[in-house]
């Protein structure tokens, strides 16, 4: 079950999205996320959905694969929805029993929140599906490069991120192994209340941490033996250069953002008072 | 002067008790002097804790000698100015295939070394392509290393080292964590490289079968080089090898036992065919 987590994983395929410059994908994802949170019209969400769907089709990542990535956040989504549903007050009361009250505003906020979060996860995981962690960190490194002037170790941060991403599947696999090993020795991970369950995690976390440190040590040695000495004097195998398709992608995203805002502002198409 | 030369190389580290106090010094390597010719295939054999891996880490200047000197390609590994030259001329492949792959795509990992060396972009691509071809992994260039088998991962690691154009490759128990198929795969790759690329290969292992093709074998025990010679010479001394807790290949063992029982068989038989030959000869003569 633990290996099913697909968030943050790269999905190899040959699509225009995979070939885009990582900087474009980062900036456009950010723009998309901002567009989700700064507009409130139904039509705006319809446009966002169409845009997102188009991008998914372009990426050639199977739809089921993306949906699978949503699984781990369902709990979070439910909690957010429930809180918004019952705790936001405003507008006409639709439902009232004991301490539970659902208002018009509560309902609309809950629905929008659910849509927003789902789009947010899909949008950002599309970025990681189509960008190898290395090029992602290359993109971040290049985007944050100006910070180098105020002594932020940009290259080192980027390198740390890319290594962390590389080790996620390895450590997950290891967690699985340790869990099985401890279960084989009679560890009980399933029963008991939440505190007992948390305590049962200790025999899994301790070996996991020990092995993670050992791996880190090995990896550091392997990197050093391959002449790694930080960002200075390093060349790039895949240097980032904007191409025509990258400018095109910027243009499409900017047009989308303007469209969403314009419609939110000028087209009076509100189902809920919001 | 050889590509790798040591002069009374000694390495000590402090032993700690549970509170972290120093309770004594441990000599992992004790006055080792050796000389390795360019282009040769050298194997270093030894049981766990014999100091063979520590020696390997000296070749790459991950460790520096406490006493004595190590020269790689004529450069003293103790000299901080030469550190990167040393590491470039002696590439290292480690035991655990997972913990030495940095990139998330095979070709990016192979490119990691050249990137660090500051090689221009077009050259990096050429180097990556050439080294992936050399280890026969070119069709996996855009795969994720997580999906490869252990043997394939080790071949990628070897490609990553070759892409730095080293003079010599040190393989520190590269097959210890692999299944028999992966082991064969890696050894075949190493053999081919030696023939094609003419690099010096230093193989550190405790599997005797792997050193049969070596030009020269060193046997280490407790930090000393205790035996030295061609595989045939080394495997001729079955009893001495056993003293150092090393297993000889089965066929060598059989030949040795037969010899002890009075059969006239030459010393240091390494392959099954050789034993068959020797036995047939024996039969014809009688």
Coordinates of N, CA and C in Angstrom, one line a residue, chain A residues 22-38 51 120 123-124 127 140 143-144 250 253 256-257 261:
Chain A
X22 N 11.9 23.3 -17.4 CA 11.3 23.2 -16.0 C 10.9 24.5 -15.4
X23 N 11.7 25.6 -15.8 CA 11.3 26.9 -15.3 C 9.9 27.3 -15.7
X24 N 9.6 27.0 -17.0 CA 8.2 27.2 -17.5 C 7.2 26.5 -16.7
X25 N 7.5 25.2 -16.4 CA 6.5 24.4 -15.7 C 6.3 24.9 -14.3
X26 N 7.4 25.3 -13.6 CA 7.3 25.8 -12.3 C 6.5 27.1 -12.2
X27 N 6.9 28.0 -13.1 CA 6.2 29.3 -13.1 C 4.7 29.2 -13.4
X28 N 4.5 28.4 -14.5 CA 3.1 28.2 -14.9 C 2.2 27.5 -13.8
X29 N 2.8 26.5 -13.2 CA 2.1 25.8 -12.1 C 1.8 26.8 -11.0
X30 N 2.7 27.7 -10.6 CA 2.4 28.7 -9.6 C 1.3 29.6 -10.1
X31 N 1.4 30.0 -11.4 CA 0.3 30.9 -11.9 C -1.0 30.2 -11.8
X32 N -1.0 28.9 -12.1 CA -2.3 28.1 -12.1 C -2.8 28.1 -10.7
X33 N -2.0 27.8 -9.7 CA -2.4 27.7 -8.3 C -2.9 29.1 -7.8
X34 N -2.2 30.2 -8.2 CA -2.7 31.5 -7.8 C -4.1 31.7 -8.4
X35 N -4.3 31.3 -9.7 CA -5.5 31.6 -10.4 C -6.7 30.8 -9.7
X36 N -6.3 29.7 -9.1 CA -7.3 28.9 -8.4 C -7.8 29.6 -7.1
X37 N -6.9 30.3 -6.5 CA -7.3 30.9 -5.2 C -7.7 32.3 -5.3
X38 N -7.5 32.9 -6.4 CA -7.9 34.4 -6.4 C -9.2 34.6 -7.2
X51 N -8.8 23.8 -18.8 CA -7.3 24.0 -18.9 C -6.6 22.8 -18.4
X120 N -5.5 21.7 -7.2 CA -4.1 22.1 -6.7 C -3.2 20.9 -6.7
X123 N -2.7 19.7 -10.4 CA -1.9 20.7 -11.1 C -0.4 20.5 -10.7
X124 N -0.2 20.4 -9.4 CA 1.2 20.4 -9.0 C 1.8 19.0 -9.2
X127 N 3.1 18.6 -12.6 CA 4.5 19.2 -12.8 C 5.5 18.1 -12.5
X140 N 14.6 25.1 -10.3 CA 14.5 25.9 -9.1 C 15.8 26.7 -8.9
X143 N 15.9 29.6 -11.2 CA 14.9 30.6 -10.8 C 15.4 31.4 -9.6
X144 N 16.0 30.6 -8.7 CA 16.4 31.2 -7.4 C 17.8 31.8 -7.4
X250 N 4.3 29.8 -21.9 CA 4.1 31.0 -21.1 C 2.8 31.7 -21.6
X253 N -0.5 30.0 -20.8 CA -0.8 30.2 -19.3 C -1.3 31.6 -19.0
X256 N -4.7 32.1 -20.2 CA -5.6 31.4 -19.3 C -5.9 32.2 -18.1
X257 N -4.8 32.7 -17.5 CA -5.0 33.5 -16.2 C -5.8 34.7 -16.5
X261 N -9.5 35.6 -14.8 CA -9.8 36.8 -14.0 C -10.8 37.7 -14.7

